[in-house]
Coordinates of C-alpha atoms in Angstrom, one line a residue:
M1 CA 40.9 -50.3 104.1
K2 CA 37.0 -50.8 103.7
R3 CA 35.5 -49.3 100.3
P4 CA 32.7 -46.9 101.0
V5 CA 29.2 -48.0 101.0
R6 CA 28.4 -45.7 98.0
D7 CA 30.9 -47.3 95.9
L8 CA 29.7 -50.8 96.3
E9 CA 26.3 -49.9 95.5
Q10 CA 27.3 -48.3 92.2
S11 CA 29.4 -51.4 91.3
S12 CA 26.3 -53.6 92.0
R13 CA 24.1 -51.4 89.8
G14 CA 26.7 -51.6 86.7
I15 CA 26.8 -55.6 86.9
G16 CA 23.1 -55.8 87.0
R17 CA 22.9 -53.6 83.7
R18 CA 25.2 -55.5 82.0
A19 CA 23.6 -58.7 82.7
L20 CA 20.3 -57.0 81.7
L21 CA 21.6 -56.1 78.5
L22 CA 23.6 -59.4 77.7
G23 CA 20.2 -61.3 78.6
S24 CA 18.2 -59.0 76.4
A25 CA 20.8 -59.5 73.5
Q26 CA 20.5 -63.4 74.0
L27 CA 16.6 -63.2 74.2
G28 CA 16.7 -61.0 71.0
V29 CA 18.8 -63.5 69.1
A30 CA 16.8 -66.4 70.3
G31 CA 13.8 -64.4 69.2
A32 CA 15.0 -63.8 65.7
L33 CA 15.9 -67.4 65.2
G34 CA 12.7 -68.6 66.2
L35 CA 10.8 -66.2 63.9
R36 CA 13.2 -67.3 61.2
M37 CA 12.5 -70.8 61.9
R38 CA 8.9 -70.3 61.8
S39 CA 8.9 -68.5 58.6
M40 CA 10.9 -71.2 57.0
Q41 CA 8.7 -74.2 58.4
V42 CA 5.6 -72.4 58.0
E43 CA 5.4 -69.5 55.7
Q44 CA 8.2 -70.9 53.2
A45 CA 7.6 -74.2 53.6
D46 CA 6.2 -74.8 49.9
Q47 CA 9.3 -73.1 48.5
F48 CA 11.8 -75.3 50.2
R49 CA 10.1 -78.4 49.9
L50 CA 10.1 -77.5 45.9
L51 CA 14.0 -76.9 46.2
A52 CA 14.1 -80.2 47.9
E53 CA 12.0 -81.7 45.2
E54 CA 14.3 -80.5 42.4
N55 CA 16.9 -82.9 43.6
R56 CA 14.5 -85.5 41.9
I57 CA 12.7 -83.1 39.3
N58 CA 14.2 -82.4 35.7
I59 CA 13.1 -79.5 33.7
R60 CA 13.3 -80.5 29.8
L61 CA 12.7 -78.4 26.7
L62 CA 10.1 -79.3 24.3
P63 CA 10.6 -78.6 20.8
P64 CA 7.9 -76.6 19.0
A65 CA 6.1 -77.9 15.8
R66 CA 7.9 -76.5 12.7
G67 CA 5.6 -74.3 10.7
L68 CA 4.5 -75.9 7.4
V69 CA 4.9 -74.6 3.9
F70 CA 2.1 -74.5 1.2
D71 CA 2.1 -73.7 -2.3
R72 CA -0.4 -71.0 -3.6
N73 CA -3.2 -73.4 -3.8
G74 CA -2.7 -75.0 0.0
I75 CA -0.9 -78.1 -1.4
P76 CA 1.7 -78.8 1.7
L77 CA 5.3 -78.8 0.4
A78 CA 7.0 -79.1 3.9
E79 CA 4.9 -81.0 6.6
N80 CA 5.6 -82.6 9.9
E81 CA 5.2 -86.4 10.8
Q82 CA 5.2 -88.3 13.9
N83 CA 8.8 -89.7 14.6
Y84 CA 9.3 -92.4 17.4
R85 CA 12.7 -92.3 18.9
V86 CA 14.8 -93.4 21.9
V87 CA 16.7 -91.0 24.1
M88 CA 19.1 -91.3 27.1
V89 CA 20.2 -88.7 29.9
R90 CA 23.7 -89.6 31.0
E91 CA 23.4 -88.6 34.6
D92 CA 20.4 -90.7 35.2
A93 CA 21.9 -93.7 33.1
G94 CA 24.9 -94.6 35.4
D95 CA 26.9 -96.9 33.4
V96 CA 26.4 -95.6 29.8
D97 CA 28.1 -98.4 28.0
E98 CA 26.3 -101.2 30.1
V99 CA 22.8 -99.7 29.5
L100 CA 23.6 -99.3 25.7
A101 CA 24.5 -102.9 25.6
R102 CA 21.2 -103.9 27.2
L103 CA 19.4 -101.4 24.6
Q104 CA 21.1 -103.2 21.8
D105 CA 20.0 -106.8 22.9
I106 CA 16.4 -105.6 23.0
V107 CA 16.2 -103.6 19.6
S108 CA 18.4 -103.3 16.5
L109 CA 20.3 -100.1 16.5
D110 CA 22.7 -99.0 13.7
P111 CA 26.4 -99.0 15.2
E112 CA 27.2 -95.6 13.5
N113 CA 24.1 -94.1 15.4
I114 CA 25.5 -95.4 18.6
E115 CA 29.1 -94.0 18.3
R116 CA 27.4 -90.5 17.4
A117 CA 25.2 -90.6 20.4
R118 CA 28.3 -91.6 22.4
E119 CA 30.2 -88.6 21.0
D120 CA 27.0 -86.2 21.9
M121 CA 27.1 -87.4 25.4
R122 CA 30.8 -86.7 25.8
K123 CA 30.2 -83.0 24.4
L124 CA 27.2 -82.1 26.0
S125 CA 26.0 -81.4 29.6
S126 CA 25.2 -84.7 31.5
F127 CA 21.4 -83.8 32.1
V128 CA 20.9 -83.0 28.2
P129 CA 18.9 -85.8 26.5
V130 CA 20.8 -87.4 23.6
I131 CA 18.8 -89.3 20.7
I132 CA 20.0 -92.7 20.3
A133 CA 18.0 -93.7 17.3
D134 CA 14.9 -92.1 15.7
R135 CA 12.2 -93.5 13.1
L136 CA 11.7 -96.6 15.2
L137 CA 8.8 -98.9 14.7
W138 CA 6.0 -99.0 17.2
E139 CA 7.0 -102.5 18.0
D140 CA 10.6 -101.4 19.2
V141 CA 8.9 -98.7 21.4
A142 CA 7.0 -101.1 23.0
K143 CA 10.0 -103.3 23.8
I144 CA 11.6 -100.4 25.2
N145 CA 9.0 -99.5 27.4
I146 CA 8.5 -103.0 28.8
N147 CA 12.2 -103.3 29.7
A148 CA 12.2 -99.8 31.2
P149 CA 13.3 -100.9 34.7
A150 CA 16.5 -102.5 33.0
L151 CA 17.2 -99.4 31.3
P152 CA 18.0 -96.4 33.6
G153 CA 18.1 -92.9 31.7
V154 CA 16.5 -94.4 28.7
S155 CA 13.1 -93.3 27.5
A156 CA 11.1 -93.6 24.4
E157 CA 9.6 -90.5 23.0
V158 CA 7.3 -89.3 20.2
G159 CA 8.6 -86.2 18.2
L160 CA 8.2 -84.8 14.7
S161 CA 10.2 -84.9 11.7
R162 CA 10.2 -83.0 8.6
R163 CA 8.8 -84.5 5.5
Y164 CA 8.7 -83.1 1.6
P165 CA 5.8 -84.9 -0.1
Y166 CA 6.8 -83.7 -3.4
G167 CA 10.5 -84.4 -3.2
A168 CA 12.8 -83.3 -5.9
D169 CA 10.1 -80.9 -7.7
V170 CA 10.6 -78.4 -5.0
G171 CA 14.0 -79.5 -3.5
H172 CA 15.9 -76.3 -4.6
V173 CA 13.0 -73.8 -3.6
V174 CA 11.8 -75.4 -0.2
G175 CA 15.4 -76.5 0.8
Y176 CA 15.6 -78.8 3.6
V177 CA 16.2 -79.3 7.2
G178 CA 19.1 -81.2 9.1
P179 CA 20.3 -81.7 12.7
V180 CA 22.2 -78.6 14.0
S181 CA 25.9 -78.9 13.7
D182 CA 29.0 -77.4 15.3
Y183 CA 29.5 -75.5 12.3
D184 CA 26.0 -74.1 12.3
L185 CA 26.5 -73.0 15.8
S186 CA 29.8 -71.4 14.8
R187 CA 28.5 -69.3 12.2
I188 CA 25.2 -68.0 13.4
D189 CA 24.5 -65.6 16.5
D190 CA 21.5 -67.3 18.0
Q191 CA 21.2 -68.1 21.5
D192 CA 18.1 -70.1 21.3
P193 CA 18.5 -72.9 23.8
L194 CA 16.7 -75.4 21.4
L195 CA 19.8 -75.3 19.3
Q196 CA 21.4 -77.2 22.2
I197 CA 19.3 -80.1 21.9
P198 CA 21.1 -82.8 19.8
K199 CA 19.8 -83.6 16.6
F200 CA 17.4 -80.6 16.7
Q201 CA 16.5 -79.7 13.2
I202 CA 17.1 -76.4 11.5
G203 CA 16.9 -75.2 7.8
K204 CA 20.1 -75.7 5.8
T205 CA 18.9 -74.5 2.5
G206 CA 16.3 -72.7 0.6
V207 CA 12.9 -71.3 2.4
E208 CA 13.7 -73.8 5.4
N209 CA 17.1 -71.7 5.8
K210 CA 16.1 -68.2 5.0
L211 CA 12.9 -68.1 7.0
E212 CA 14.3 -70.3 9.8
H213 CA 13.2 -68.0 12.6
T214 CA 9.7 -67.8 11.4
L215 CA 9.2 -71.6 10.9
R216 CA 11.1 -72.8 14.1
G217 CA 8.8 -71.4 16.7
S218 CA 9.8 -71.2 20.5
A219 CA 10.3 -74.0 22.9
G220 CA 8.0 -75.2 25.7
T221 CA 9.0 -77.0 28.9
K222 CA 8.1 -80.1 31.1
R223 CA 8.8 -81.0 34.7
I224 CA 9.3 -84.8 35.2
E225 CA 9.8 -86.7 38.5
V226 CA 12.4 -89.4 38.6
N227 CA 13.4 -91.9 41.1
A228 CA 16.8 -92.7 42.6
L229 CA 17.6 -95.0 39.6
G230 CA 16.6 -91.9 37.1
R231 CA 13.7 -93.6 35.9
V232 CA 10.8 -91.1 34.8
M233 CA 8.2 -91.7 37.4
R234 CA 5.6 -89.1 36.1
E235 CA 5.3 -86.0 34.2
L236 CA 4.3 -82.9 36.7
D237 CA 3.4 -80.4 34.3
R238 CA 3.8 -79.2 30.9
Q239 CA 4.0 -75.6 29.2
E240 CA 3.6 -76.0 25.5
G241 CA 5.9 -74.0 23.2
V242 CA 4.7 -71.7 20.4
A243 CA 4.6 -73.6 17.2
G244 CA 6.5 -72.0 13.9
K245 CA 4.4 -69.8 11.7
D246 CA 2.9 -71.4 8.4
I247 CA 4.4 -70.1 5.0
Q248 CA 2.3 -70.1 1.8
L249 CA 4.3 -69.5 -1.3
G250 CA 3.0 -68.1 -4.4
L251 CA 4.5 -71.1 -6.1
D252 CA 2.0 -73.3 -8.2
E253 CA 3.1 -77.0 -7.4
R254 CA 1.4 -78.4 -10.2
L255 CA 3.4 -75.9 -12.8
Q256 CA 6.3 -76.5 -10.8
S257 CA 6.1 -80.4 -11.3
Y258 CA 5.4 -79.7 -15.0
A259 CA 8.5 -77.5 -15.5
Q260 CA 10.6 -79.9 -13.8
A261 CA 9.0 -83.0 -15.9
R262 CA 9.4 -81.0 -19.2
M263 CA 13.2 -80.2 -18.6
D264 CA 14.0 -83.7 -17.7
G265 CA 17.3 -84.9 -19.2
E266 CA 18.4 -81.1 -19.3
S267 CA 20.8 -79.1 -17.1
S268 CA 18.6 -76.1 -17.2
G269 CA 16.7 -73.5 -15.3
A270 CA 13.2 -72.2 -15.7
V271 CA 11.4 -69.2 -13.9
V272 CA 7.6 -68.2 -14.4
I273 CA 6.6 -64.8 -13.0
D274 CA 2.8 -63.8 -12.6
L275 CA 2.6 -60.2 -14.0
E276 CA -0.5 -59.3 -11.8
T277 CA 1.2 -59.8 -8.5
G278 CA 5.0 -60.5 -8.9
D279 CA 4.4 -63.9 -7.7
L280 CA 7.2 -66.6 -8.8
R281 CA 4.7 -69.4 -9.9
A282 CA 7.4 -71.7 -10.8
I283 CA 11.3 -71.7 -10.0
A284 CA 12.7 -75.0 -11.6
S285 CA 16.2 -76.3 -11.9
A286 CA 17.0 -79.6 -13.5
P287 CA 18.1 -82.1 -12.7
S288 CA 17.0 -81.8 -9.0
F289 CA 17.3 -83.7 -5.8
D290 CA 15.3 -85.2 -3.1
P291 CA 15.5 -83.3 0.1
N292 CA 14.1 -86.1 2.4
L293 CA 17.6 -87.7 1.6
F294 CA 19.2 -84.9 3.9
V295 CA 16.6 -84.9 6.6
R296 CA 17.5 -88.5 7.5
G297 CA 21.0 -88.2 7.0
I298 CA 22.3 -88.7 3.4
S299 CA 24.3 -91.6 2.7
V300 CA 27.7 -91.5 1.4
K301 CA 26.5 -93.2 -2.1
D302 CA 23.9 -90.6 -2.3
W303 CA 26.1 -87.7 -1.5
T304 CA 28.7 -89.0 -4.3
D305 CA 26.2 -89.6 -6.8
L306 CA 24.8 -85.9 -6.3
N307 CA 28.2 -84.4 -6.2
E308 CA 29.7 -86.2 -9.1
N309 CA 26.8 -85.6 -11.6
K310 CA 28.2 -83.3 -14.3
Y311 CA 24.8 -81.8 -14.4
R312 CA 25.1 -80.6 -11.0
P313 CA 21.6 -81.4 -9.4
L314 CA 22.4 -79.6 -6.1
A315 CA 22.7 -76.1 -8.0
A316 CA 19.7 -74.2 -8.1
K317 CA 20.2 -73.1 -11.8
A318 CA 17.2 -70.8 -11.9
V319 CA 18.5 -68.4 -9.1
Q320 CA 22.1 -69.3 -8.7
G321 CA 23.2 -69.6 -12.4
A322 CA 25.0 -66.8 -14.0
Y323 CA 25.1 -67.0 -17.7
P324 CA 26.0 -64.8 -20.6
P325 CA 22.5 -63.8 -21.9
G326 CA 23.2 -63.6 -25.4
S327 CA 20.7 -62.1 -27.6
T328 CA 18.2 -62.0 -24.7
F329 CA 20.2 -59.1 -23.9
K330 CA 19.4 -57.1 -27.0
M331 CA 16.3 -55.5 -25.6
V332 CA 18.5 -53.9 -23.1
T333 CA 21.0 -52.3 -25.5
G334 CA 18.1 -51.4 -28.0
L335 CA 16.2 -49.7 -25.2
A336 CA 19.2 -47.7 -23.8
A337 CA 19.9 -46.5 -27.2
L338 CA 16.3 -45.5 -27.9
E339 CA 15.8 -43.9 -24.6
A340 CA 19.1 -41.9 -25.0
G341 CA 18.3 -40.9 -28.5
A342 CA 21.2 -42.5 -30.0
I343 CA 19.1 -43.9 -32.8
S344 CA 15.5 -43.5 -33.8
P345 CA 13.2 -46.6 -34.3
E346 CA 13.2 -46.3 -38.0
E347 CA 16.7 -45.5 -38.5
T348 CA 18.7 -48.4 -40.1
V349 CA 22.3 -49.9 -39.8
Y350 CA 23.7 -51.7 -42.6
C351 CA 24.9 -55.2 -41.7
K352 CA 27.3 -56.9 -44.1
G353 CA 28.0 -60.0 -41.9
Y354 CA 30.5 -58.2 -39.6
T355 CA 31.5 -54.9 -38.1
V356 CA 35.3 -53.9 -37.9
V357 CA 36.1 -52.1 -34.4
A358 CA 39.6 -51.1 -33.4
G359 CA 41.0 -53.4 -36.1
T360 CA 38.9 -56.4 -34.7
R361 CA 36.3 -58.1 -36.9
F362 CA 33.0 -58.7 -35.0
H363 CA 30.7 -61.1 -36.7
C364 CA 27.0 -61.3 -36.9
W365 CA 25.7 -65.0 -36.6
K366 CA 24.4 -64.6 -40.4
R367 CA 27.5 -64.8 -42.6
A368 CA 26.0 -63.1 -45.4
G369 CA 24.7 -60.1 -43.3
H370 CA 21.2 -58.7 -42.8
G371 CA 21.7 -55.5 -45.2
N372 CA 19.9 -52.5 -43.9
I373 CA 18.0 -53.3 -40.7
N374 CA 16.0 -51.0 -38.3
F375 CA 15.3 -51.8 -34.4
H376 CA 12.2 -53.8 -35.4
D377 CA 13.7 -56.2 -37.7
S378 CA 16.9 -56.3 -35.7
L379 CA 15.3 -58.1 -33.0
K380 CA 13.0 -60.1 -35.2
H381 CA 15.9 -61.5 -37.0
S382 CA 18.3 -61.1 -34.1
C383 CA 21.0 -59.1 -36.2
D384 CA 24.4 -58.6 -34.1
C385 CA 26.0 -55.9 -36.4
Y386 CA 23.0 -53.6 -35.6
Y387 CA 23.7 -53.7 -31.9
Y388 CA 27.5 -53.6 -32.2
E389 CA 26.7 -49.9 -34.0
V390 CA 24.3 -48.8 -31.7
A391 CA 26.2 -49.6 -28.4
Q392 CA 29.1 -47.6 -29.5
R393 CA 26.7 -44.6 -30.0
V394 CA 25.2 -44.9 -26.5
G395 CA 28.1 -46.2 -24.6
I396 CA 28.3 -49.0 -22.0
D397 CA 27.4 -47.0 -19.0
K398 CA 23.9 -46.1 -20.2
I399 CA 23.5 -49.8 -21.3
A400 CA 24.4 -51.0 -17.8
E401 CA 22.1 -48.4 -16.3
M402 CA 19.3 -49.9 -18.3
A403 CA 20.3 -53.4 -17.4
R404 CA 20.1 -52.6 -13.8
L405 CA 16.8 -50.8 -14.1
L406 CA 15.4 -54.0 -15.9
G407 CA 16.8 -56.2 -13.0
I408 CA 20.1 -57.6 -14.5
G409 CA 23.1 -56.9 -12.2
V410 CA 20.9 -56.5 -9.3
K411 CA 20.6 -59.1 -6.4
H412 CA 17.0 -59.8 -5.7
D413 CA 15.6 -60.1 -2.0
L414 CA 14.2 -63.7 -2.0
P415 CA 14.3 -66.2 0.7
L416 CA 16.3 -68.6 -1.5
S417 CA 19.9 -69.9 -1.1
A418 CA 22.9 -68.3 -3.1
I419 CA 20.9 -65.6 -5.4
S420 CA 23.1 -64.6 -8.1
T421 CA 23.7 -61.0 -8.7
G422 CA 24.7 -61.3 -12.3
L423 CA 26.7 -58.7 -13.8
A424 CA 25.7 -55.4 -15.7
P425 CA 29.5 -54.2 -16.2
D426 CA 30.5 -50.6 -16.9
K427 CA 33.8 -48.5 -16.9
Q428 CA 33.8 -48.1 -13.1
W429 CA 33.5 -51.9 -12.5
K430 CA 36.3 -52.8 -14.7
S431 CA 38.4 -50.1 -13.3
E432 CA 37.8 -51.2 -9.7
V433 CA 37.6 -54.9 -10.1
R434 CA 40.1 -55.3 -13.0
G435 CA 42.2 -52.5 -12.7
E436 CA 42.0 -52.0 -16.4
D437 CA 40.5 -49.4 -18.5
W438 CA 37.4 -50.3 -20.3
R439 CA 37.8 -50.7 -24.2
I440 CA 35.2 -50.2 -27.2
G441 CA 35.7 -53.8 -27.9
D442 CA 34.1 -54.5 -24.3
T443 CA 31.1 -52.6 -25.3
V444 CA 30.7 -54.3 -28.6
N445 CA 30.7 -57.7 -26.7
A446 CA 28.5 -56.5 -24.3
S447 CA 26.1 -55.3 -26.6
I448 CA 24.9 -58.7 -27.5
G449 CA 25.1 -60.3 -24.0
Q450 CA 28.7 -61.7 -24.1
G451 CA 31.9 -60.5 -22.6
Y452 CA 31.4 -59.5 -18.9
V453 CA 27.7 -59.6 -19.0
L454 CA 26.0 -62.2 -16.7
A455 CA 22.3 -62.9 -15.9
S456 CA 20.5 -65.6 -14.1
P457 CA 17.2 -67.2 -15.4
L458 CA 15.3 -65.1 -12.5
Q459 CA 16.9 -62.1 -13.8
L460 CA 16.0 -62.5 -17.2
A461 CA 12.4 -63.3 -16.3
I462 CA 12.3 -60.1 -14.5
M463 CA 13.7 -58.1 -17.2
T464 CA 11.0 -59.6 -19.5
A465 CA 8.4 -59.0 -16.9
R466 CA 9.2 -55.3 -16.7
I467 CA 9.4 -54.9 -20.5
A468 CA 5.9 -56.3 -20.8
T469 CA 4.3 -54.4 -17.9
G470 CA 6.3 -51.3 -18.1
K471 CA 6.4 -51.5 -14.3
M472 CA 8.9 -52.3 -11.7
V473 CA 7.9 -55.9 -11.3
T474 CA 9.5 -57.2 -8.1
P475 CA 9.3 -61.0 -7.6
R476 CA 7.6 -62.2 -4.6
L477 CA 7.9 -65.9 -3.4
V478 CA 6.1 -65.5 0.0
K479 CA 2.5 -64.9 -0.6
S480 CA 1.4 -65.0 3.1
V481 CA 2.6 -65.7 6.5
D482 CA 0.3 -67.2 9.0
G483 CA -2.7 -66.0 6.7
V484 CA -1.3 -62.4 6.5
E485 CA -0.8 -61.4 2.9
E486 CA 2.7 -60.0 1.8
P487 CA 2.9 -56.8 -0.3
S488 CA 2.2 -57.4 -4.1
G489 CA 5.4 -57.5 -6.3
I490 CA 4.0 -54.9 -8.9
G491 CA 5.3 -51.6 -8.3
E492 CA 5.3 -48.1 -10.1
A493 CA 6.1 -47.3 -13.6
L494 CA 9.9 -47.9 -14.8
G495 CA 10.0 -44.4 -16.3
I496 CA 10.9 -45.6 -19.7
N497 CA 9.1 -43.9 -22.8
E498 CA 6.2 -45.9 -23.2
N499 CA 6.3 -45.6 -27.0
M500 CA 9.8 -47.2 -27.0
L501 CA 8.5 -50.1 -24.7
R502 CA 5.5 -50.6 -27.3
R503 CA 7.9 -50.9 -30.1
C504 CA 10.1 -53.4 -28.0
R505 CA 7.2 -55.6 -27.4
A506 CA 5.9 -55.4 -30.9
S507 CA 9.6 -56.6 -32.2
M508 CA 9.5 -59.4 -29.5
N509 CA 5.9 -60.4 -31.1
A510 CA 7.4 -60.6 -34.5
V511 CA 10.3 -62.9 -33.4
I512 CA 7.5 -65.5 -32.8
N513 CA 4.4 -64.7 -34.9
E514 CA 6.1 -63.1 -37.9
K515 CA 7.6 -64.9 -41.0
R516 CA 11.5 -65.7 -40.5
G517 CA 11.4 -64.7 -36.8
T518 CA 14.0 -66.5 -35.0
G519 CA 11.5 -67.8 -32.5
A520 CA 8.7 -69.2 -34.8
R521 CA 9.2 -72.8 -33.3
A522 CA 7.8 -71.4 -30.4
K523 CA 4.4 -70.2 -31.7
I524 CA 1.0 -70.4 -29.9
I525 CA -1.8 -70.9 -32.2
T526 CA -5.0 -69.9 -30.1
A527 CA -6.2 -66.7 -30.7
G528 CA -5.8 -64.4 -27.7
F529 CA -3.0 -66.4 -26.3
E530 CA -0.1 -65.3 -28.8
M531 CA 3.4 -65.0 -27.1
A532 CA 6.1 -62.5 -27.7
G533 CA 9.6 -63.5 -27.0
K534 CA 13.5 -63.4 -27.7
T535 CA 16.0 -66.4 -28.5
G536 CA 19.5 -66.2 -27.4
T537 CA 22.6 -68.3 -28.0
S538 CA 25.6 -67.6 -25.7
Q539 CA 29.2 -68.9 -26.5
V540 CA 31.0 -70.7 -23.8
R541 CA 34.3 -70.9 -26.1
R542 CA 36.2 -68.7 -28.4
I543 CA 35.9 -69.4 -32.2
T544 CA 39.2 -68.5 -33.7
A545 CA 39.8 -67.0 -37.2
E546 CA 41.3 -70.2 -38.5
E547 CA 38.0 -72.3 -37.4
R548 CA 35.8 -69.5 -38.9
A549 CA 37.6 -69.7 -42.2
R550 CA 37.5 -73.5 -42.3
G551 CA 33.7 -73.3 -41.2
V552 CA 32.4 -73.2 -37.4
I553 CA 32.1 -76.6 -35.8
S554 CA 28.5 -77.2 -35.1
N555 CA 27.4 -77.8 -31.6
E556 CA 26.4 -81.3 -32.4
D557 CA 30.0 -82.2 -33.0
L558 CA 31.2 -80.7 -29.9
P559 CA 31.6 -82.2 -26.4
W560 CA 28.6 -81.2 -24.2
E561 CA 30.8 -79.0 -22.1
R562 CA 31.8 -76.7 -25.0
R563 CA 28.3 -76.3 -26.7
D564 CA 26.6 -72.9 -26.5
H565 CA 24.3 -72.2 -23.7
A566 CA 20.5 -71.8 -25.2
L567 CA 18.2 -69.2 -23.9
F568 CA 14.7 -67.9 -24.4
V569 CA 12.6 -65.3 -22.8
C570 CA 8.8 -64.6 -23.3
F571 CA 5.6 -63.1 -22.2
A572 CA 1.9 -63.9 -22.9
P573 CA -0.5 -63.0 -23.9
V574 CA 0.9 -60.2 -26.1
D575 CA -2.2 -58.0 -25.7
N576 CA -2.5 -58.6 -22.0
P577 CA 0.5 -60.0 -20.5
K578 CA -0.1 -62.4 -17.7
F579 CA 3.0 -64.4 -17.4
A580 CA 6.7 -64.0 -18.2
V581 CA 9.1 -66.9 -18.6
A582 CA 12.8 -67.4 -18.9
V583 CA 14.6 -70.6 -19.9
V584 CA 18.3 -71.4 -19.8
V585 CA 19.4 -74.7 -21.1
E586 CA 23.3 -75.2 -20.3
H587 CA 25.0 -76.3 -23.3
G588 CA 21.8 -76.5 -25.3
G589 CA 22.9 -75.4 -28.4
G590 CA 20.6 -72.8 -30.0
G591 CA 18.0 -70.9 -28.2
S592 CA 15.4 -71.5 -31.0
T593 CA 15.9 -75.2 -30.9
A594 CA 16.4 -76.2 -27.4
A595 CA 15.1 -73.5 -25.0
S596 CA 12.3 -71.9 -26.9
P597 CA 10.1 -75.2 -27.2
I598 CA 10.5 -75.7 -23.4
A599 CA 9.6 -72.1 -22.8
R600 CA 6.5 -72.1 -24.7
D601 CA 5.2 -75.7 -23.0
I602 CA 5.6 -74.2 -19.7
M603 CA 3.9 -70.7 -20.9
L604 CA 0.8 -72.8 -22.3
Q605 CA 0.9 -74.8 -19.1
A606 CA 0.6 -71.7 -17.0
L607 CA -2.0 -69.8 -19.4
Y608 CA -4.4 -72.9 -19.1
D609 CA -3.8 -73.7 -15.6
G610 CA -3.1 -77.3 -16.7
P611 CA -2.4 -79.3 -19.8
P612 CA -3.4 -77.3 -22.8
P613 CA -5.4 -78.5 -26.0
L614 CA -3.4 -79.7 -29.0
E615 CA -5.1 -76.9 -31.0
A616 CA -2.9 -74.5 -29.2
Y617 CA 0.2 -75.9 -31.0
P618 CA 1.0 -75.5 -34.8
S619 CA -0.5 -78.5 -36.5
A620 CA 3.0 -79.9 -37.6
D621 CA 4.0 -80.1 -33.8
R622 CA 0.8 -82.0 -32.5
A623 CA 1.7 -85.5 -33.0
R624 CA 5.1 -84.9 -31.2
I625 CA 3.6 -82.8 -28.6
E626 CA 0.8 -85.4 -27.8
E627 CA 3.4 -88.0 -27.2
Q628 CA 5.4 -85.6 -25.1
Q629 CA 2.4 -84.9 -23.0
A630 CA 1.7 -88.5 -22.5
R631 CA 5.3 -89.3 -21.4
I632 CA 5.3 -86.1 -19.0
A633 CA 1.8 -87.3 -17.5
Q634 CA 3.0 -90.9 -17.0
R635 CA 6.5 -89.6 -15.2
I636 CA 4.5 -87.2 -12.8
M637 CA 2.2 -90.0 -11.9
Q638 CA 5.1 -92.4 -11.5
I639 CA 6.9 -89.8 -9.0
K640 CA 3.7 -88.6 -6.9
P641 CA 2.8 -91.9 -5.3
A642 CA 6.3 -92.6 -4.5
Q643 CA 6.9 -89.4 -2.7
D644 CA 3.6 -90.0 -1.0
R645 CA 5.0 -93.1 0.6
V646 CA 8.1 -91.6 1.8

């Protein structure tokens, strides 16, 4: 049966439409592909060419120049020097062992450094450059460049390395840098890609560590073209990083060097504070260490020598040391009692050589006693029994409150390592820390800076500065950052009765400048430069009743470790204070014999801004002082050229 003509016509029209739609779709796809190809080949050609080139282009980080550290007079304390080194990129080297063997045939390399480099290459990504050796001579660099075709993945570079021109004089303050380690990465939350560069140097101690982010700067980048063998063909472009900021300290390098030289042979710490700005003019700890040893990688021998030295040269005693302050604490106890009205300045206490408290005998240093004694004479003669009595009247909480107001038992915010908080104990502290009740005997011991009381030379200098000025002196180590001045360290008034402060200063003046004062050895003769101060001696051993009955063994007859600590604090000039100084000599014996002469000499150096005239000293001391000054000057002159050659 034949289909109708109309049905055939409709079927033909359907097939034609489908063919047309299919053809249109095919043309659309072809057109889209054509447009895409045109876009890729013409409009995006540069972009895809760059992607292709990145198969032979490496991007490397450029470490920034580390910020410099200067003293207050612009003397560089930490600087950068050029350093030639050879690096290897593992993915470009191919057979690492073979290339290293060739490199060793060309230049002399330390086997220990080679093994360390191999370890770094195993741990790090294959594209990260690893330092094989640094501090190379120019002749070695030339040899490497000449033999470049035989050393794929190896290149010689010029970098910067840290240098400390004044070495041990500033070791504890400025600190040192060293290669970033796994330990460093584990304890700091820092995503800076610079830290992934092998042997990238970061601050380890002191200012270098505490101001690391300020000094470090930020990385730059460079794009280099390499051939099929990994050889660097050319540098395509470079974007320099941002150098770290320069730091200026309030430290006076000349005074710092003098203090270090003056304490030579001692285990001690000294701090000098400028009373007009709060600047720390000197923070000296003896003995010290040369920070340059750590930058280069300290040897086992040097490390052993530093660690086994009984005088602990790695310890920054001026800020880390915590010592019983001894009689230098008597100003704290006295001011607490005067402020609270527990005793008047003229009221006397009878000293018979000892005081009995709760059945225990507490002795005065003067066995026969001082008799009736008031506040002024109690400081001048350093009578212990006076403070035993007034401490019981005022109580430990008021004493601790005064101690903290004067800077003891407070951690001061400075960019230095391991700053000691010291301890101004009170009833709450003993209950919380020791789980015991406070006893009256604890108060008696604390009244003369013994028992639980602890202070660093820094805290003692701050205490003295606040007494001298009546103001909240805050120590300032950083004077400026990139030329921008930091806030002054001189604050508002302490809030202590000014009349009581004047009496305290007058008593400290009497310690040195009146007859039979305990600090007479530290006298300054020059009119207008007179110094006020306080001696201190703190026991490190218990003297038994049996030993006291036989006669107390003198420090000279004891092993060094069992001798008393010697302390001295002072400010000058008396009528217009400019500097405060604190000195602690570990196991030095007496404060008047060991610590006060050092403090007086450092103070004179600060007041005269250099070596003082012999006329500033008592006539009986001048021959000894002249010899001492010549010896110190010779030592400084011998050390400086050696440091400049580092």
